[in-house]
Tab-separated table of C-alpha atoms and ligand atoms in Angstrom:
chain	number	residue	atom	x	y	z
A	25	MET	CA	150.536	63.407	76.823
A	26	GLU	CA	148.236	61.776	79.081
A	27	ASN	CA	148.314	62.183	82.589
A	28	GLY	CA	145.165	59.865	83.324
A	29	VAL	CA	142.961	62.581	84.639
A	30	GLU	CA	141.730	64.178	81.381
A	31	LYS	CA	138.155	63.190	80.453
A	32	LYS	CA	137.810	61.891	84.149
A	33	THR	CA	134.774	63.271	85.863
A	34	TYR	CA	135.583	65.285	89.227
A	35	VAL	CA	132.845	66.835	92.070
A	36	ILE	CA	134.263	69.658	94.338
A	37	THR	CA	132.322	71.115	96.554
A	38	GLY	CA	132.643	74.408	97.957
A	39	ALA	CA	135.109	74.941	94.510
A	40	THR	CA	134.254	79.192	94.692
A	41	SER	CA	137.037	80.114	96.656
A	42	GLY	CA	140.059	79.120	99.115
A	43	ILE	CA	141.355	74.685	98.909
A	44	GLY	CA	138.459	74.036	97.008
A	45	LEU	CA	138.731	76.558	93.626
A	46	ALA	CA	142.437	75.742	93.902
A	47	THR	CA	141.935	71.844	93.805
A	48	ALA	CA	139.474	72.948	90.583
A	49	GLY	CA	142.514	74.925	89.134
A	50	LEU	CA	144.831	72.145	89.382
A	51	LEU	CA	142.604	69.469	87.823
A	52	THR	CA	141.493	72.049	84.950
A	53	ARG	CA	144.928	72.459	84.092
A	54	ARG	CA	144.897	68.320	83.610
A	55	GLU	CA	141.938	68.631	81.331
A	56	ALA	CA	139.687	67.103	83.911
A	57	ALA	CA	135.647	67.798	83.816
A	58	ILE	CA	135.039	69.998	86.768
A	59	ILE	CA	131.550	69.725	88.221
A	60	GLY	CA	131.831	72.852	90.917
A	61	VAL	CA	129.558	73.118	93.438
A	62	GLY	CA	128.524	76.640	95.213
A	63	ARG	CA	126.014	78.529	97.522
A	64	SER	CA	126.572	81.668	95.277
A	65	PRO	CA	125.427	81.913	91.614
A	66	GLU	CA	127.892	85.135	91.394
A	67	ARG	CA	130.994	83.266	92.936
A	68	CYS	CA	130.153	79.790	90.750
A	69	ARG	CA	130.070	82.367	87.596
A	70	ALA	CA	132.886	84.096	88.807
A	71	ALA	CA	134.915	80.571	89.572
A	72	GLU	CA	133.861	78.966	86.324
A	73	GLU	CA	135.396	82.296	84.435
A	74	GLU	CA	138.622	81.914	86.395
A	75	LEU	CA	138.967	78.091	85.421
A	76	HIS	CA	138.212	78.636	81.719
A	77	SER	CA	141.247	81.245	81.429
A	78	LEU	CA	143.663	78.941	82.997
A	79	ASN	CA	142.556	76.360	80.345
A	80	GLY	CA	139.993	77.813	77.271
A	81	GLU	CA	139.322	73.456	76.780
A	82	ALA	CA	138.771	72.516	80.148
A	83	SER	CA	134.933	70.804	80.700
A	84	VAL	CA	133.915	73.694	83.221
A	85	ARG	CA	130.229	73.860	85.036
A	86	TYR	CA	129.136	75.061	88.513
A	87	LEU	CA	126.060	73.942	90.424
A	88	VAL	CA	124.226	76.195	93.301
A	89	ALA	CA	123.462	74.227	95.856
A	90	ASP	CA	123.193	75.680	99.819
A	91	LEU	CA	124.700	72.417	101.591
A	92	SER	CA	123.116	73.258	104.818
A	93	ILE	CA	119.908	72.484	103.571
A	94	GLN	CA	119.019	68.347	102.939
A	95	ALA	CA	116.590	69.484	100.387
A	96	GLU	CA	119.702	71.498	98.091
A	97	VAL	CA	122.305	68.380	98.539
A	98	ARG	CA	119.080	65.848	97.250
A	99	ARG	CA	118.838	68.707	93.999
A	100	LEU	CA	122.013	69.234	93.390
A	101	ALA	CA	122.767	64.642	93.460
A	102	THR	CA	119.358	64.582	91.639
A	103	GLU	CA	120.988	67.268	88.863
A	104	ILE	CA	124.611	65.470	88.588
A	105	ARG	CA	123.025	62.345	88.185
A	106	ARG	CA	121.228	63.940	85.070
A	107	GLN	CA	124.484	65.343	83.587
A	108	VAL	CA	126.673	61.997	84.252
A	109	SER	CA	126.333	58.423	84.857
A	110	THR	CA	129.822	57.837	86.087
A	111	LEU	CA	131.864	60.272	88.387
A	112	ASP	CA	135.866	59.397	89.017
A	113	ALA	CA	135.888	61.409	92.474
A	114	LEU	CA	133.490	63.525	94.658
A	115	ILE	CA	136.039	65.666	96.573
A	116	ASN	CA	134.060	66.957	99.794
A	117	ASN	CA	135.369	70.185	100.758
A	118	ALA	CA	132.524	73.089	101.158
A	119	GLY	CA	132.983	73.790	104.922
A	120	THR	CA	131.704	76.913	107.568
A	121	PHE	CA	132.294	78.298	110.519
A	122	THR	CA	129.935	79.721	112.432
A	123	PHE	CA	130.372	81.433	116.226
A	124	TRP	CA	127.271	81.789	116.992
A	125	LEU	CA	125.046	78.823	117.119
A	126	GLU	CA	122.329	78.844	113.775
A	127	LEU	CA	120.477	76.587	112.856
A	128	THR	CA	119.411	76.053	109.156
A	129	PRO	CA	115.749	76.007	108.109
A	130	GLU	CA	114.853	71.818	108.665
A	131	GLY	CA	116.561	72.897	112.042
A	132	PHE	CA	120.308	71.482	112.723
A	133	GLU	CA	123.372	73.131	113.300
A	134	THR	CA	125.019	74.704	110.552
A	135	GLN	CA	128.363	73.716	110.794
A	136	TRP	CA	126.729	70.238	112.012
A	137	ALA	CA	125.116	70.179	108.725
A	138	VAL	CA	127.462	71.599	106.043
A	139	ASN	CA	130.578	70.178	107.505
A	140	TYR	CA	129.151	66.440	107.997
A	141	LEU	CA	125.558	65.955	107.640
A	142	ALA	CA	125.669	67.069	103.651
A	143	PRO	CA	129.215	65.190	102.684
A	144	PHE	CA	127.422	62.171	104.305
A	145	LEU	CA	124.257	62.708	101.994
A	146	LEU	CA	125.650	63.901	98.560
A	147	THR	CA	128.230	60.477	99.201
A	148	HIS	CA	124.665	58.329	99.840
A	149	GLU	CA	123.159	60.388	96.852
A	150	LEU	CA	126.141	59.595	94.393
A	151	LEU	CA	127.721	56.508	94.757
A	152	PRO	CA	126.131	54.679	92.031
A	153	LEU	CA	127.811	57.132	89.781
A	154	LEU	CA	131.441	56.220	91.748
A	155	LYS	CA	130.703	52.890	91.588
A	156	ALA	CA	129.699	52.816	87.695
A	157	ALA	CA	133.688	54.087	87.068
A	158	PRO	CA	136.405	51.392	86.903
A	159	THR	CA	137.723	53.150	89.709
A	160	ALA	CA	136.387	56.245	92.045
A	161	ARG	CA	137.328	58.357	95.323
A	162	VAL	CA	135.528	59.929	98.061
A	163	VAL	CA	137.838	62.403	99.204
A	164	THR	CA	136.185	64.823	102.441
A	165	VAL	CA	138.264	67.600	103.862
A	166	SER	CA	138.901	66.849	107.147
A	167	SER	CA	141.433	68.630	109.449
A	168	ALA	CA	143.945	68.482	112.268
A	169	SER	CA	141.021	70.016	114.781
A	170	HIS	CA	140.069	66.624	114.649
A	171	TYR	CA	142.695	65.617	117.271
A	172	ASN	CA	142.020	66.217	120.800
A	173	THR	CA	138.039	66.115	120.569
A	174	ARG	CA	135.184	63.397	121.204
A	175	LEU	CA	131.513	63.454	120.314
A	176	HIS	CA	129.033	64.114	122.669
A	177	TRP	CA	126.133	62.276	122.187
A	178	LYS	CA	123.896	63.216	124.350
A	179	ASP	CA	124.105	66.601	122.635
A	180	ILE	CA	125.919	65.968	119.238
A	181	GLN	CA	124.650	69.681	117.702
A	182	LEU	CA	125.513	70.868	120.549
A	183	ARG	CA	122.689	73.282	120.522
A	184	ARG	CA	122.444	73.098	124.239
A	185	HIS	CA	125.718	74.467	125.215
A	186	TYR	CA	127.334	75.960	121.778
A	187	ASN	CA	131.077	76.036	121.413
A	188	CYS	CA	131.998	76.924	118.275
A	189	MET	CA	135.513	75.899	118.165
A	190	LEU	CA	133.981	72.487	119.593
A	191	ALA	CA	131.377	72.541	116.877
A	192	TYR	CA	133.900	72.863	114.250
A	193	LYS	CA	136.064	70.155	115.766
A	194	GLN	CA	133.194	67.574	116.143
A	195	THR	CA	132.068	67.885	112.881
A	196	LYS	CA	136.140	67.136	111.643
A	197	LEU	CA	136.385	64.272	113.453
A	198	ALA	CA	132.988	62.806	112.364
A	199	THR	CA	134.158	63.172	108.965
A	200	VAL	CA	137.050	60.936	109.708
A	201	LEU	CA	134.851	58.186	111.804
A	202	PHE	CA	132.669	58.834	108.025
A	203	THR	CA	135.462	57.709	106.321
A	204	ALA	CA	136.944	54.521	108.201
A	205	GLU	CA	132.746	52.910	108.091
A	206	LEU	CA	132.495	53.987	104.670
A	207	ASN	CA	135.405	51.786	103.521
A	208	ARG	CA	134.412	48.865	105.892
A	209	ARG	CA	130.883	49.071	104.303
A	210	LEU	CA	132.012	49.050	100.889
A	211	GLY	CA	134.319	46.563	101.575
A	212	PRO	CA	137.476	45.568	100.595
A	213	ASP	CA	137.153	44.622	96.966
A	214	SER	CA	135.580	47.817	96.338
A	215	THR	CA	136.243	49.962	93.928
A	216	VAL	CA	135.388	53.165	95.722
A	217	ARG	CA	138.074	54.070	97.932
A	218	ALA	CA	137.523	57.183	101.027
A	219	PHE	CA	140.148	59.228	102.295
A	220	ALA	CA	139.903	62.119	104.573
A	221	ALA	CA	142.345	65.236	103.818
A	222	ASP	CA	143.978	67.081	106.067
A	223	PRO	CA	144.592	70.167	104.450
A	224	GLY	CA	147.280	71.702	106.865
A	225	LEU	CA	146.749	75.257	108.291
A	226	VAL	CA	145.424	77.457	105.001
A	227	ASN	CA	145.531	81.106	104.165
A	228	THR	CA	141.717	81.222	103.268
A	229	GLU	CA	138.941	83.386	104.137
A	230	ILE	CA	137.076	80.670	105.877
A	231	GLY	CA	137.043	82.329	109.467
A	232	LEU	CA	136.081	85.827	107.958
A	233	LYS	CA	132.657	84.954	106.328
A	234	ARG	CA	129.798	85.972	108.047
A	235	ASN	CA	131.383	86.353	111.614
A	236	PRO	CA	131.502	88.960	114.667
A	237	ALA	CA	134.597	91.256	114.329
A	238	ILE	CA	136.494	89.254	117.033
A	239	ALA	CA	136.301	86.157	115.711
A	240	ARG	CA	137.661	87.591	111.984
A	241	TRP	CA	140.686	89.461	113.956
A	242	ILE	CA	141.285	86.036	115.147
A	243	TRP	CA	141.299	84.096	111.917
A	244	ASP	CA	142.744	86.894	110.171
A	245	ARG	CA	145.736	86.610	112.345
A	246	ARG	CA	146.198	83.118	112.382
A	247	ARG	CA	145.316	82.488	108.500
A	248	LYS	CA	148.969	84.054	108.114
A	249	SER	CA	151.081	81.586	108.896
A	250	GLY	CA	149.367	79.315	106.823
A	251	ILE	CA	150.300	77.435	103.010
A	252	SER	CA	148.647	78.765	100.341
A	253	PRO	CA	145.245	77.104	98.846
A	254	GLN	CA	146.899	75.944	95.699
A	255	GLU	CA	149.767	74.364	97.986
A	256	SER	CA	147.607	72.897	100.083
A	257	ALA	CA	145.091	71.619	97.012
A	258	LYS	CA	148.165	69.208	95.976
A	259	GLY	CA	147.280	66.738	98.613
A	260	ILE	CA	143.967	66.868	98.063
A	261	GLU	CA	144.551	66.534	94.232
A	262	PHE	CA	146.735	63.668	95.191
A	263	LEU	CA	143.913	61.706	96.878
A	264	ALA	CA	141.188	62.009	94.262
A	265	VAL	CA	143.578	61.124	91.124
A	266	GLU	CA	147.055	59.593	92.510
A	267	PRO	CA	146.541	55.608	91.200
A	268	SER	CA	148.882	53.858	93.488
A	269	ILE	CA	146.604	54.344	96.536
A	270	GLN	CA	143.333	52.926	95.336
A	271	ASP	CA	143.711	49.779	97.622
A	272	SER	CA	145.574	51.170	100.407
A	273	HIS	CA	144.072	51.334	103.891
A	274	GLU	CA	145.724	54.647	105.000
A	275	ILE	CA	141.994	56.841	105.796
A	276	TYR	CA	143.877	60.123	106.534
A	277	TRP	CA	146.498	61.885	104.040
A	278	LYS	CA	148.164	65.243	105.055
A	279	HIS	CA	149.953	66.759	101.975
A	280	SER	CA	149.601	63.445	99.874
A	281	HIS	CA	151.190	61.541	103.552
A	282	PRO	CA	149.450	58.888	105.330
A	283	LYS	CA	149.344	60.441	108.779
A	284	ALA	CA	147.883	58.683	111.928
A	285	PRO	CA	144.461	60.194	113.007
A	286	SER	CA	143.354	60.368	116.077
A	287	PRO	CA	141.936	57.226	118.363
A	288	ASP	CA	139.038	58.475	118.640
A	289	ALA	CA	138.109	58.199	114.880
A	290	LEU	CA	139.362	54.804	114.687
A	291	ASP	CA	136.810	53.536	117.265
A	292	LYS	CA	134.413	51.302	115.426
A	293	GLU	CA	131.699	51.482	117.485
A	294	ALA	CA	131.344	55.088	117.373
A	295	ALA	CA	131.740	55.052	113.276
A	296	SER	CA	128.708	52.517	113.593
A	297	ARG	CA	127.212	54.511	115.816
A	298	LEU	CA	127.386	57.776	114.508
A	299	TRP	CA	126.730	56.599	110.207
A	300	ARG	CA	123.334	55.427	112.254
A	301	LEU	CA	122.481	58.577	113.792
A	302	SER	CA	123.679	60.595	110.565
A	303	ALA	CA	121.113	57.468	108.338
A	304	GLN	CA	118.595	58.926	110.657
A	305	MET	CA	119.444	62.402	110.284
A	306	CYS	CA	119.502	62.563	106.560
A	307	GLY	CA	115.871	60.224	106.480
A	308	ILE	CA	118.216	57.200	104.823
A	309	PRO	CA	117.626	53.710	106.554
A	310	ALA	CA	121.477	52.955	107.737
A	311	GLU	CA	121.702	49.623	105.584
A	312	SER	CA	120.242	51.221	101.826
A	313	TYR	CA	123.277	53.742	102.289
A	314	GLY	CA	123.963	54.459	98.529
A	315	GLN	CA	121.023	52.489	96.906
A	316	VAL	CA	119.268	56.029	95.604
A	317	THR	CA	115.635	54.943	94.737
A	318	SER	CA	113.855	57.715	92.993
A	319	ASP	CA	115.332	60.396	90.264
A	320	GLY	CA	112.664	63.362	90.452
B	402	NAP	N1	141.924	76.967	105.764
B	402	NAP	C1	142.306	76.281	106.464
B	402	NAP	O1	143.309	76.132	107.457
B	402	NAP	C2	141.652	74.506	106.853
B	402	NAP	C3	142.624	73.994	107.952
B	402	NAP	C4	142.202	72.559	108.172
B	402	NAP	C5	140.647	72.294	107.390
B	402	NAP	N2	140.400	73.229	106.447
B	402	NAP	C6	138.994	72.811	105.754
B	402	NAP	O2	139.230	73.108	104.380
B	402	NAP	C7	137.715	72.996	103.540
B	402	NAP	C8	137.729	74.527	102.712
B	402	NAP	O3	137.845	75.813	103.183
B	402	NAP	P1	138.655	76.958	103.021
B	402	NAP	O4	139.673	76.998	104.048
B	402	NAP	O5	139.510	76.655	101.403
B	402	NAP	O6	137.549	78.153	103.351
B	402	NAP	P2	137.066	78.526	102.017
B	402	NAP	O7	138.102	79.189	101.344
B	402	NAP	O8	135.835	79.676	103.052
B	402	NAP	O9	135.846	77.820	101.082
B	402	NAP	C9	134.869	77.060	101.557
B	402	NAP	C10	134.275	76.653	100.038
B	402	NAP	O10	132.852	75.928	100.892
B	402	NAP	C11	131.588	77.207	100.291
B	402	NAP	N3	130.377	76.920	101.612
B	402	NAP	C12	130.495	76.896	102.701
B	402	NAP	N4	129.057	76.973	103.295
B	402	NAP	C13	128.564	76.424	102.391
B	402	NAP	C14	127.058	76.249	101.873
B	402	NAP	N5	126.431	76.056	103.071
B	402	NAP	N6	126.702	75.638	100.892
B	402	NAP	C15	127.877	75.233	99.630
B	402	NAP	N7	129.395	75.531	100.336
B	402	NAP	C16	129.358	76.284	101.129
B	402	NAP	C17	132.063	78.477	100.256
B	402	NAP	O11	131.243	78.972	99.367
B	402	NAP	P3	131.740	80.894	99.507
B	402	NAP	O12	132.550	80.758	98.462
B	402	NAP	O13	130.039	81.206	98.943
B	402	NAP	O14	131.811	81.255	100.820
B	402	NAP	C18	133.221	77.811	99.897
B	402	NAP	O15	133.514	77.775	98.458
B	402	NAP	C19	136.469	73.406	104.947
B	402	NAP	O16	136.333	71.927	104.279
B	402	NAP	C20	137.463	73.603	106.041
B	402	NAP	O17	136.991	73.305	107.028
B	402	NAP	C21	140.432	74.416	106.044
């Protein structure tokens, strides 16, 4: 029986563990074509095997890219554009938490680069493919952490006074502002809709990776009250596939239900300012967002 998803193509970043892998699992079971993205070739291979074991017939392939590096994001997008001509959803799920201030080789604070700039840039690069589908979605995984925080414009990457939690919270606020501004720029008649997802508290290993013992200990205790990645993934899958919400004006969703984001996330002036700053950080003229000219 048809389920509306089979043969549709979904790009999922951070699809080697946690919520991203579980979302890929749900879509694989429904015969969707999955392009998973991960930073480690071994973990990509293992995830691909896991998904094939769920559905031997499924079209699953993984691409390796370190999303903290913009050159890698662009290379990844070029490869995706080579492989497919339309895209039904881009799920910007990859995320990281870094206790200490870590700069990427391109000089960005790592959480800012992975959790926020990578979705901004990858969406820009893949927008032509999304526009080529009859309808399409951009789902970016945010967090309840986006509440009760603001953007520190004078030091947006917190490079002068780094605070790991504040840095994480800012990236998640930025993803909601990005989602709202993307919808505004696409316009009400666009076939592409953007949604920000709050996955809830989820029992994953995000806080255990490459962090000092104290951070690992805190997350290891906290995550035990979380839901499973499989449970959380249902809400991400919903935003990627549910036809009835295509024209919804709700931008922030938790477990398949709309929820009010923080007032700061609805600040249009801040969203526009952030957009211009992000475009500058990614070397894109702000007005040509989504117009990819070279495919080298
Ligand atoms: N867990 C929660 O309670 C919670 C709550 C709110 C929001 N979130 C958000 O949910 C999303 C998924 O997180 P999760 O909890 O499922 O954690 P996770 O299991 O650690 O998954 C994160 C994914 O992102 C990938 N990733 C990290 N850095 C990357 C990079 N530089 N380049 C490419 N891929 C990279 C990871 O790859 P590896 O497998 O190689 O590590 C992994 O596949 C994140 O955006 C997170 O902020 C989580």
